mmCIF file with all atom_site columns, C-alpha atoms in Angstrom:
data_model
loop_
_atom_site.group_PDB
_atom_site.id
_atom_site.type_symbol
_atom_site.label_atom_id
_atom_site.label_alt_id
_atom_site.label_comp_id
_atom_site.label_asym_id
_atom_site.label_entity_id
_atom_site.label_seq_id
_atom_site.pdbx_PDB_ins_code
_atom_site.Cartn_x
_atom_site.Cartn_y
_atom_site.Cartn_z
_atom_site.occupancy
_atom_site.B_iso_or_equiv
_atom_site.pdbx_formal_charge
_atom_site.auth_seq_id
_atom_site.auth_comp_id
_atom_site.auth_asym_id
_atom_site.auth_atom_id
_atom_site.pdbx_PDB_model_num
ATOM 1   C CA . UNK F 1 1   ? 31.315 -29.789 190.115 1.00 65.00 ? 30  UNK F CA 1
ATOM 2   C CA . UNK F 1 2   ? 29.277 -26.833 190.785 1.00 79.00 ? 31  UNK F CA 1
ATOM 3   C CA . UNK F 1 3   ? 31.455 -24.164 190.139 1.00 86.00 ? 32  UNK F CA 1
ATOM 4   C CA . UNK F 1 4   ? 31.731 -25.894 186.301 1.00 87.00 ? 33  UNK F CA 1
ATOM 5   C CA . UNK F 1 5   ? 27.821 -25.941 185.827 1.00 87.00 ? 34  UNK F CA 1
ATOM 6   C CA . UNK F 1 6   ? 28.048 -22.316 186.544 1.00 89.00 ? 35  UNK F CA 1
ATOM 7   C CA . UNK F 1 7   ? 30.591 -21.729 184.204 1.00 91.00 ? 36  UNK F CA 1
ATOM 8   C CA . UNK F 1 8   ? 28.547 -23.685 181.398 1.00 90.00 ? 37  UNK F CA 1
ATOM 9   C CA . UNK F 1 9   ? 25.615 -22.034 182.192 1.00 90.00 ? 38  UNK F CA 1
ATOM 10  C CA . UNK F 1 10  ? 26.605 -18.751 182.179 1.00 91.00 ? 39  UNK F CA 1
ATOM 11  C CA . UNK F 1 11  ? 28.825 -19.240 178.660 1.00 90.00 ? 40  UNK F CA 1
ATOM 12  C CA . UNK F 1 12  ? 25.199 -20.709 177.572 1.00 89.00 ? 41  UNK F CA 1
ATOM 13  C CA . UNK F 1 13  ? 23.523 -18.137 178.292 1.00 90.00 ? 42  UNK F CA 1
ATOM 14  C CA . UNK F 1 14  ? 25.978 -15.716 176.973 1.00 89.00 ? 43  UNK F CA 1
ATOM 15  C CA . UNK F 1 15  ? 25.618 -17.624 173.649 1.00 87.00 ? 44  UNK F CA 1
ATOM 16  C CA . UNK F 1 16  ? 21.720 -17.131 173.898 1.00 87.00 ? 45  UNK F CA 1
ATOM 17  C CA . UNK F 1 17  ? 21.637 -13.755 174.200 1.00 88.00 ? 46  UNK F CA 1
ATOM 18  C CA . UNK F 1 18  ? 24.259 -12.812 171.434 1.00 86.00 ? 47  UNK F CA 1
ATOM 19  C CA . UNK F 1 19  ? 22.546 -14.918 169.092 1.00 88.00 ? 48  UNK F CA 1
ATOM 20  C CA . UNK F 1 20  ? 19.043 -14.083 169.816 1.00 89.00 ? 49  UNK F CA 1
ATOM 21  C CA . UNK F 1 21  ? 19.117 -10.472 170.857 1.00 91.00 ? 50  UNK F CA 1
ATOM 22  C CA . UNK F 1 22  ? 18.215 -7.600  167.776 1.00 91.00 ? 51  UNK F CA 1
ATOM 23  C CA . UNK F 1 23  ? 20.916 -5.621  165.819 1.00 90.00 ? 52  UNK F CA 1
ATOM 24  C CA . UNK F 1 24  ? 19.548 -2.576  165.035 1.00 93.00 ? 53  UNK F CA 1
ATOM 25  C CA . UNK F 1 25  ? 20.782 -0.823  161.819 1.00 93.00 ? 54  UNK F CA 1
ATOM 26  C CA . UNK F 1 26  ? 19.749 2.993   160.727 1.00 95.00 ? 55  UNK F CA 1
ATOM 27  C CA . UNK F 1 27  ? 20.540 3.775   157.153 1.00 94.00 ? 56  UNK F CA 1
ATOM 28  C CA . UNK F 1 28  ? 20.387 7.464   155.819 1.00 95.00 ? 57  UNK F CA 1
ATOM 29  C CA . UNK F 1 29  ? 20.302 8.291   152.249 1.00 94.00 ? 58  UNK F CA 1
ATOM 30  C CA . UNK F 1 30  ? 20.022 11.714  150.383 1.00 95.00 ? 59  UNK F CA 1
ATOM 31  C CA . UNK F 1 31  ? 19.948 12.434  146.763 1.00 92.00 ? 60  UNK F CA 1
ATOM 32  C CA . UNK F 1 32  ? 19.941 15.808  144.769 1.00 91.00 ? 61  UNK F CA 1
ATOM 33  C CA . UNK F 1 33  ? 20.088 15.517  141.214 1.00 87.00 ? 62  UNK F CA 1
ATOM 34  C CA . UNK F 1 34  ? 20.844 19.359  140.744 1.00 87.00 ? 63  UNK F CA 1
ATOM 35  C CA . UNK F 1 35  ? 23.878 19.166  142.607 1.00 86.00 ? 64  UNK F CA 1
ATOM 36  C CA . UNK F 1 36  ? 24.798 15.724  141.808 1.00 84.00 ? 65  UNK F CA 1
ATOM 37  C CA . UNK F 1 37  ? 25.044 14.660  145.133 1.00 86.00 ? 66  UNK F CA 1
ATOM 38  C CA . UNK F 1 38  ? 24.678 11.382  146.740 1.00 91.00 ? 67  UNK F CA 1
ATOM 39  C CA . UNK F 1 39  ? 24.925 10.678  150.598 1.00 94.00 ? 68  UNK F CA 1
ATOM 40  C CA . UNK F 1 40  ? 24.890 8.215   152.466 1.00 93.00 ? 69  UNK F CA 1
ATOM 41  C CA . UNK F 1 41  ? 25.203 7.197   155.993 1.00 94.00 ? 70  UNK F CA 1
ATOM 42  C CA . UNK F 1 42  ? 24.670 3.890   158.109 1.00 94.00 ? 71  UNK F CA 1
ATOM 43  C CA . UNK F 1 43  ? 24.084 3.530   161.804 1.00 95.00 ? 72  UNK F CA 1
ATOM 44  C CA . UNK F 1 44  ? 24.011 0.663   164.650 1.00 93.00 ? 73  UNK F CA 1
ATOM 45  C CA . UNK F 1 45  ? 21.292 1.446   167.769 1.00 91.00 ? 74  UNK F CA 1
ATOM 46  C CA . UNK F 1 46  ? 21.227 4.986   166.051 1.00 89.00 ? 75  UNK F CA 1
ATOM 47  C CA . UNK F 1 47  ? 24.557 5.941   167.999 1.00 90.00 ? 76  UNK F CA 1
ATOM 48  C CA . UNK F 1 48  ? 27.602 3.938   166.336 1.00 93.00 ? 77  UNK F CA 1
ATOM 49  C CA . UNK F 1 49  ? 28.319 5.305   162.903 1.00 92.00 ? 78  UNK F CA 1
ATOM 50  C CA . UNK F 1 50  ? 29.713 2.387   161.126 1.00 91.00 ? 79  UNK F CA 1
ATOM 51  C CA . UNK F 1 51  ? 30.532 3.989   157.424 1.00 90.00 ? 80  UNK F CA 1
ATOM 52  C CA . UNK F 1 52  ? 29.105 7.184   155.750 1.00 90.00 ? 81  UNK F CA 1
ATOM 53  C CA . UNK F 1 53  ? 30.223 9.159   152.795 1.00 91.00 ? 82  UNK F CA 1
ATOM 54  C CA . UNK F 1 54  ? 29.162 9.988   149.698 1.00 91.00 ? 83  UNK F CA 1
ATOM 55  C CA . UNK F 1 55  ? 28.949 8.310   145.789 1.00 90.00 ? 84  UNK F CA 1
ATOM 56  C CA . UNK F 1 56  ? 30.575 9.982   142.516 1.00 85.00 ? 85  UNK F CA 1
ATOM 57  C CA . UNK F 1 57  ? 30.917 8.041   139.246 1.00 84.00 ? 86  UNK F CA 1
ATOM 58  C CA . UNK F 1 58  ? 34.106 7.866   137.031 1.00 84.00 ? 87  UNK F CA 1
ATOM 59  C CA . UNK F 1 59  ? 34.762 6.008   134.114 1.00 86.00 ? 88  UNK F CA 1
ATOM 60  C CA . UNK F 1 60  ? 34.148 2.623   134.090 1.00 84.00 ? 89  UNK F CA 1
ATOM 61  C CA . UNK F 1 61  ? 32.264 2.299   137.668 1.00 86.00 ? 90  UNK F CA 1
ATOM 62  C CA . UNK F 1 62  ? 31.517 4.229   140.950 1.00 87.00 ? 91  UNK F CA 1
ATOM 63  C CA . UNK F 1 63  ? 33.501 5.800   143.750 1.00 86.00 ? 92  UNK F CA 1
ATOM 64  C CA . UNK F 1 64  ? 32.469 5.244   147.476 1.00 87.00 ? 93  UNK F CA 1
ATOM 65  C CA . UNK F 1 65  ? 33.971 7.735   149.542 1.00 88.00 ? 94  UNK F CA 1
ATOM 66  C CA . UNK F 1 66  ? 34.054 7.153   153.053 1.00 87.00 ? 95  UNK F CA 1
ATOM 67  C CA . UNK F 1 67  ? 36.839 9.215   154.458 1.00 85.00 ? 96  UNK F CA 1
ATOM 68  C CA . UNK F 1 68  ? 38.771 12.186  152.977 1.00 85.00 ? 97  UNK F CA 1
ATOM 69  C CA . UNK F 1 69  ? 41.669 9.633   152.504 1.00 87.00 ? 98  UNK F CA 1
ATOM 70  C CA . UNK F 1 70  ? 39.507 6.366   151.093 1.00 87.00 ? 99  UNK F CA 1
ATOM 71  C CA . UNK F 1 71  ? 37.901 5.346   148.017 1.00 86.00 ? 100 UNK F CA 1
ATOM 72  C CA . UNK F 1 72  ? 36.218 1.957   147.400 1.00 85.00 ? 101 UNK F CA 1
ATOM 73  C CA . UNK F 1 73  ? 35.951 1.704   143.408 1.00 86.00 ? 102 UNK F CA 1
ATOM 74  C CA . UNK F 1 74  ? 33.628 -0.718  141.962 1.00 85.00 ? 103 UNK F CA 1
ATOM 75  C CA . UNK F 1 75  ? 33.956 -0.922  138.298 1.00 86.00 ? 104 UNK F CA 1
ATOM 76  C CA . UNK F 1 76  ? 30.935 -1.731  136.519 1.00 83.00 ? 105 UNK F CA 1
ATOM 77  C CA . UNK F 1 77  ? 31.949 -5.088  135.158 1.00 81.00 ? 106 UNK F CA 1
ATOM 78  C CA . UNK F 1 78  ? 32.565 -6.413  138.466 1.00 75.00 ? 107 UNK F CA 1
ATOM 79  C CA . UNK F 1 79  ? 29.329 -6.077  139.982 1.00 72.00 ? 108 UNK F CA 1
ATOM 80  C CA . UNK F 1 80  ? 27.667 -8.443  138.385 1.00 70.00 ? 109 UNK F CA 1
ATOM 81  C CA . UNK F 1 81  ? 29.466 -11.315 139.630 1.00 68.00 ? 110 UNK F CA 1
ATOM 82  C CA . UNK F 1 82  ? 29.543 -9.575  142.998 1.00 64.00 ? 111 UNK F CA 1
ATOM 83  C CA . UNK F 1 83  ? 25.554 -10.005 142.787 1.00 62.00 ? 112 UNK F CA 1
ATOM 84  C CA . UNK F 1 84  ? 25.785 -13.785 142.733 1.00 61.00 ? 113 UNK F CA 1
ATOM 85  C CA . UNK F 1 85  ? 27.638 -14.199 145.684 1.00 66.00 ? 114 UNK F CA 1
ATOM 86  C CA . UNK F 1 86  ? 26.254 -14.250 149.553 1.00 62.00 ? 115 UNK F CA 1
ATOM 87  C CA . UNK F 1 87  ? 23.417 -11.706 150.511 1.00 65.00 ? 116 UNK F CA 1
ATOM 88  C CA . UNK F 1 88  ? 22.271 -11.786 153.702 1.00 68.00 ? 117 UNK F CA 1
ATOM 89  C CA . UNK F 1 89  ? 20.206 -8.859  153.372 1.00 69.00 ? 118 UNK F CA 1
ATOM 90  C CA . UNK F 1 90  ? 17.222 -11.569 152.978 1.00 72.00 ? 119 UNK F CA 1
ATOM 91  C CA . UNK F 1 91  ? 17.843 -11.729 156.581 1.00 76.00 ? 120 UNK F CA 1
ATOM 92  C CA . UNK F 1 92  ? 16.872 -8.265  157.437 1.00 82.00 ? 121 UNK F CA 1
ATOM 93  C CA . UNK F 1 93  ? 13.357 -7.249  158.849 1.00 84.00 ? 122 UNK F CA 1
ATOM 94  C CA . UNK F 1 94  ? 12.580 -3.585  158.067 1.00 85.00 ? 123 UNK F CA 1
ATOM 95  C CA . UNK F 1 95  ? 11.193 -1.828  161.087 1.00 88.00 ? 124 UNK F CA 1
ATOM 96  C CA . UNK F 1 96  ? 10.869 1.350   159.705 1.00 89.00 ? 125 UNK F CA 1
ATOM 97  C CA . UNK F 1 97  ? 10.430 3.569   156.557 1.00 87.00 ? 126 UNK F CA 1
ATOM 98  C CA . UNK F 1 98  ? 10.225 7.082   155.806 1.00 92.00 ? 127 UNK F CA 1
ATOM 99  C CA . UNK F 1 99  ? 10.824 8.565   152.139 1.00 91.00 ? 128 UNK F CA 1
ATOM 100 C CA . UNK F 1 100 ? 10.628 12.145  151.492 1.00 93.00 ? 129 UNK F CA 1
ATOM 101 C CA . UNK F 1 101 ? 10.994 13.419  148.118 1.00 92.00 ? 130 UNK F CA 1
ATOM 102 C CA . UNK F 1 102 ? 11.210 17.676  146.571 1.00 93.00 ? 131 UNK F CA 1
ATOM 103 C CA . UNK F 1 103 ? 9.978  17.462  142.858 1.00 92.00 ? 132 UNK F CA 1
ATOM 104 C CA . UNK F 1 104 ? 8.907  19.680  140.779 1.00 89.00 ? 133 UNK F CA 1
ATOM 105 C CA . UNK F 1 105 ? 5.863  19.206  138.195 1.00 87.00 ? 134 UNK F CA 1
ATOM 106 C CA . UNK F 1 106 ? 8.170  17.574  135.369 1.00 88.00 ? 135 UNK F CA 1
ATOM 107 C CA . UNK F 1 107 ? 9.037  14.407  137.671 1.00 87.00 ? 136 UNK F CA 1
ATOM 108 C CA . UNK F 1 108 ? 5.771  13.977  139.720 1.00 89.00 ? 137 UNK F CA 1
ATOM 109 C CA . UNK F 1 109 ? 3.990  11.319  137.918 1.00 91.00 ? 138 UNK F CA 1
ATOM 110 C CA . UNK F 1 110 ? 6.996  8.759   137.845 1.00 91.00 ? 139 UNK F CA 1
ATOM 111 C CA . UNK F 1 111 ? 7.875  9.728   141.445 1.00 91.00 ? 140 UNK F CA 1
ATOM 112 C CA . UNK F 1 112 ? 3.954  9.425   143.131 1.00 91.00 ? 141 UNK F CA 1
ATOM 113 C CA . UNK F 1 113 ? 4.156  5.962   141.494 1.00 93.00 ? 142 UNK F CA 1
ATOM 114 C CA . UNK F 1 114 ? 7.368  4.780   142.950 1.00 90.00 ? 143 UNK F CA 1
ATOM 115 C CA . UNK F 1 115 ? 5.831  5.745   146.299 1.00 90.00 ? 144 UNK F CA 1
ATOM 116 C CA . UNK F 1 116 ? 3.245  4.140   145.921 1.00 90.00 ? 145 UNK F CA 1
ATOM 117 C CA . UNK F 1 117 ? 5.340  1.111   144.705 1.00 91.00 ? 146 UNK F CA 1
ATOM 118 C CA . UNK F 1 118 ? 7.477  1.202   147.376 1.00 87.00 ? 147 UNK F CA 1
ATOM 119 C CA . UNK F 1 119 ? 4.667  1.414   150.044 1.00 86.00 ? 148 UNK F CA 1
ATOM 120 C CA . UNK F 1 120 ? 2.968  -1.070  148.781 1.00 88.00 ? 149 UNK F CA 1
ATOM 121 C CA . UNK F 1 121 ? 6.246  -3.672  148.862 1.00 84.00 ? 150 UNK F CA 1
ATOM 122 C CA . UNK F 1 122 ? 6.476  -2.326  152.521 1.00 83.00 ? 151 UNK F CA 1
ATOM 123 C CA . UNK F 1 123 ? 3.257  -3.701  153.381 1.00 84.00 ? 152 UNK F CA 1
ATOM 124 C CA . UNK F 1 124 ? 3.927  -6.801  151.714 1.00 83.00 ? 153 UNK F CA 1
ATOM 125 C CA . UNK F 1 125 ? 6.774  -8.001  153.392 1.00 77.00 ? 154 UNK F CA 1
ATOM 126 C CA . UNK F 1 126 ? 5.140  -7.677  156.820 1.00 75.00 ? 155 UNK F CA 1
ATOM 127 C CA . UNK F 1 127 ? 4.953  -3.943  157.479 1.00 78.00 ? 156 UNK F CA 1
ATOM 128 C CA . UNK F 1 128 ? 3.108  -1.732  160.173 1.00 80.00 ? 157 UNK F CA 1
ATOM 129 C CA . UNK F 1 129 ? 1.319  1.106   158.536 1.00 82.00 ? 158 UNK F CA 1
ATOM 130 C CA . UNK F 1 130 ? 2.455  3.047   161.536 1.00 83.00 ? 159 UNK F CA 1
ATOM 131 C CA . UNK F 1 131 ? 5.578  2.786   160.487 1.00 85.00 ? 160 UNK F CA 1
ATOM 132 C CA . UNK F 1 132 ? 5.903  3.910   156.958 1.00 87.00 ? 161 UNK F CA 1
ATOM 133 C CA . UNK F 1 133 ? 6.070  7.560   156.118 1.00 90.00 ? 162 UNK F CA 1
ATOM 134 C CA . UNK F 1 134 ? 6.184  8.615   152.635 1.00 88.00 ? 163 UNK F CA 1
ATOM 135 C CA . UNK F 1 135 ? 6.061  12.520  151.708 1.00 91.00 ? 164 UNK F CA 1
ATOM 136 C CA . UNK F 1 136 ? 5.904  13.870  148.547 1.00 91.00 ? 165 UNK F CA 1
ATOM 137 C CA . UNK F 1 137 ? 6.052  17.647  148.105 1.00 92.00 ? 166 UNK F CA 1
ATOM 138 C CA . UNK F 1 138 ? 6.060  19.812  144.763 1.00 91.00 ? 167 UNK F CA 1
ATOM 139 C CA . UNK F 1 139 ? 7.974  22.638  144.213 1.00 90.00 ? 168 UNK F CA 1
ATOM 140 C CA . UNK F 1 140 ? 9.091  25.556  141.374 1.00 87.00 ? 169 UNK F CA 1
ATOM 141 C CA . UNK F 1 141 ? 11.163 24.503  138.859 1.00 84.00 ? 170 UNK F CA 1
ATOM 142 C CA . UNK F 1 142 ? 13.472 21.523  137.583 1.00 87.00 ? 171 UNK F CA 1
ATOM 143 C CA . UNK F 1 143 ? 14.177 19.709  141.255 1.00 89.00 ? 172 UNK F CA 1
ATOM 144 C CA . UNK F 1 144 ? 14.689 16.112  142.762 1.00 90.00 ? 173 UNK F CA 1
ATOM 145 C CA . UNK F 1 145 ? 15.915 15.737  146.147 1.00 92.00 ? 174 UNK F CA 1
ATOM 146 C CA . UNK F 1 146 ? 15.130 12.546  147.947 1.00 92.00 ? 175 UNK F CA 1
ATOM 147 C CA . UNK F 1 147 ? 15.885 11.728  151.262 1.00 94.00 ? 176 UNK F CA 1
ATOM 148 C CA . UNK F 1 148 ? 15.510 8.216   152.690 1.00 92.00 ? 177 UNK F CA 1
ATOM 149 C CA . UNK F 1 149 ? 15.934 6.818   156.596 1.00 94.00 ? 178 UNK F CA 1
ATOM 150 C CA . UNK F 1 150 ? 15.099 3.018   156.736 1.00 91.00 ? 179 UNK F CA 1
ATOM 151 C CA . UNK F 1 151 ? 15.996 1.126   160.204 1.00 91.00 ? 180 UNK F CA 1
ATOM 152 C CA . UNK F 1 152 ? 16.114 -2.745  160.230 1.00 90.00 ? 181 UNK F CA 1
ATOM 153 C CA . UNK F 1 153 ? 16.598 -5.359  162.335 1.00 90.00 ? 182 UNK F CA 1
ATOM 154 C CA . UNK F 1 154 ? 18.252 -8.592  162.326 1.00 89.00 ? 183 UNK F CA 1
ATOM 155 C CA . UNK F 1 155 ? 19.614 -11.397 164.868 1.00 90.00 ? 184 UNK F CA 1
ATOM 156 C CA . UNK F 1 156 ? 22.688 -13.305 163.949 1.00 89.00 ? 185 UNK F CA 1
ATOM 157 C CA . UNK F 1 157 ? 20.766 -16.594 164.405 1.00 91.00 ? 186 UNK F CA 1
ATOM 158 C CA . UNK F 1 158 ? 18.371 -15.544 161.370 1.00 87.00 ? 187 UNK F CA 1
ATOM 159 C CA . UNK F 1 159 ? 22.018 -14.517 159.782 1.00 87.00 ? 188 UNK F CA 1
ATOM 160 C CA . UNK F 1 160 ? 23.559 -17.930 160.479 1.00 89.00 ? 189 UNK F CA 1
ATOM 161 C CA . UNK F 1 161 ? 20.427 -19.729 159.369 1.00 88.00 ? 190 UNK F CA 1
ATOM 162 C CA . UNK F 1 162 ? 20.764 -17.715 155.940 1.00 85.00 ? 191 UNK F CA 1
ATOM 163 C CA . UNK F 1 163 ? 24.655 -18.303 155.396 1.00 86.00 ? 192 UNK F CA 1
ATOM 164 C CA . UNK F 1 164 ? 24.005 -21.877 156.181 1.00 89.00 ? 193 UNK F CA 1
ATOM 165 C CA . UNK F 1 165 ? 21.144 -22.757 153.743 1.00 87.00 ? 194 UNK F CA 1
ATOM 166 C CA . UNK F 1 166 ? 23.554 -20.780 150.983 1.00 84.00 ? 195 UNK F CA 1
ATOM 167 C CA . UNK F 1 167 ? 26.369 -23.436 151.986 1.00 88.00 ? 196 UNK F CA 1
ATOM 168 C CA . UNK F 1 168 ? 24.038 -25.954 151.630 1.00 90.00 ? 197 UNK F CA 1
ATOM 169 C CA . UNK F 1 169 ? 22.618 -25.000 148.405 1.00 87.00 ? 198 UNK F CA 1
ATOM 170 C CA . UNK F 1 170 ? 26.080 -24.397 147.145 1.00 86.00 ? 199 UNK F CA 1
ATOM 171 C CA . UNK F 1 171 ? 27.358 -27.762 147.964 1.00 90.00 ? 200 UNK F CA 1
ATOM 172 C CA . UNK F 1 172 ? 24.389 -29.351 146.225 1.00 89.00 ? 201 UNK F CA 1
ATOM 173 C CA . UNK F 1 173 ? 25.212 -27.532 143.348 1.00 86.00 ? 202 UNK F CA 1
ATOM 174 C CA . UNK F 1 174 ? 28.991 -28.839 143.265 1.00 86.00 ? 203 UNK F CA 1
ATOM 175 C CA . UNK F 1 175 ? 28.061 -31.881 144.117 1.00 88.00 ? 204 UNK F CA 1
ATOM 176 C CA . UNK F 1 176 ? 25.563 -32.290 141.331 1.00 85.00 ? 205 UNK F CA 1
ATOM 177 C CA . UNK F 1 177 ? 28.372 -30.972 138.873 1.00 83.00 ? 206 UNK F CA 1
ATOM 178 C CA . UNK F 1 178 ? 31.073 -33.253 140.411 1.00 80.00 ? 207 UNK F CA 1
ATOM 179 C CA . UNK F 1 179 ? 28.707 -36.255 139.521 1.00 82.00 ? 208 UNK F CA 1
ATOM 180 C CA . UNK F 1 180 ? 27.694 -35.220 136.316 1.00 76.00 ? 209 UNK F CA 1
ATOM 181 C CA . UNK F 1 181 ? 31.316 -35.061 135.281 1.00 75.00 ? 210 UNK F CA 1
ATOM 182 C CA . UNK F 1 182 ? 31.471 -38.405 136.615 1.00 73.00 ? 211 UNK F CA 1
ATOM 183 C CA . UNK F 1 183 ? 28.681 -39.755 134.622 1.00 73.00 ? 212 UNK F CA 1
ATOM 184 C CA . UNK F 1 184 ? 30.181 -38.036 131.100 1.00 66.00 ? 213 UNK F CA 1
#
């Protein structure tokens, strides 16, 4: 009878810790509208490279490429109804932020207000300052480069707790239609 408490326990605990303890996720972004380039990269416990590659457009959508072999196309059409579904990126606490962005003189004005647009969202969904960075440095001539690095953190009980109040609200949506048809 012992043996199977230990057992139970130890499966209990097990559970515990994989649904309580933090995911860590680093994502890198850079952008250079001379070159037309757009990079991207994302990271778990800054040591696990789950995807990374870089954005072109073609007609009709955009082109994630993650591999010299692989291509995810998203046509533009689609992405709207691709909105509507499941995001659990409500479930996401940012930990850190740090933007960094090469202008020159033409683009300063629009990009020193999305800075301080985006620092100011920072702070208002819970933020440190400590741990917000934004740097904005002019330069000669017609440039944009920006360079993003944003780690979050989640738990998959927050995650569960998400996907589960979007099955909820999605059967009281059905269910309200079912009964309205019922009613007609």
């Amino acid at each position: 009878m012992g043996r199977f408490f230990l057992y139970f326990a130890s499966v209990a605990a097990g559970v515990l810790a994989l649904l309580f303890f933090p995911i860590i996720l680093e994502a890198d972004v850079h952008y250079d509208m001379n070159r037309r380039k757009f990079g991207f990269a994302l990271y778990a416990y800054k040591a696990l490279k789950l995807v990374g590659g870089y954005v072109t457009t073609y007609r009709g959508g955009i082109a994630l490429h993650i591999s010299p072999d692989k291509a995810i196309l998203k046509p533009y059409s689609g992405m709207d109804s691709d909105r509507k579904k499941f995001s659990f990126v409500k479930a996401f606490r940012v930990v850190s932020f740090s933007l960094t962005t090469e202008t020159g003189a033409e683009y300063l004005l629009p990009v020193s207000v999305v800075h301080a647009a985006l620092r100011a969202f920072f702070f208002s969904v819970g933020g440190e300052r400590g741990n917000v960075r934004n740097n904005l440095w002019l330069t000669d001539g017609d440039e944009l480069r920006v360079s993003l690095n944003l780690v979050t953190s989640f738990n998959l009980f927050i995650l569960l707790c998400a996907f589960l109040q979007f099955l909820k609200e999605k059967i009281k949506s059905l269910w309200q239609r079912k009964t309205k048809k019922s009613t007609i």
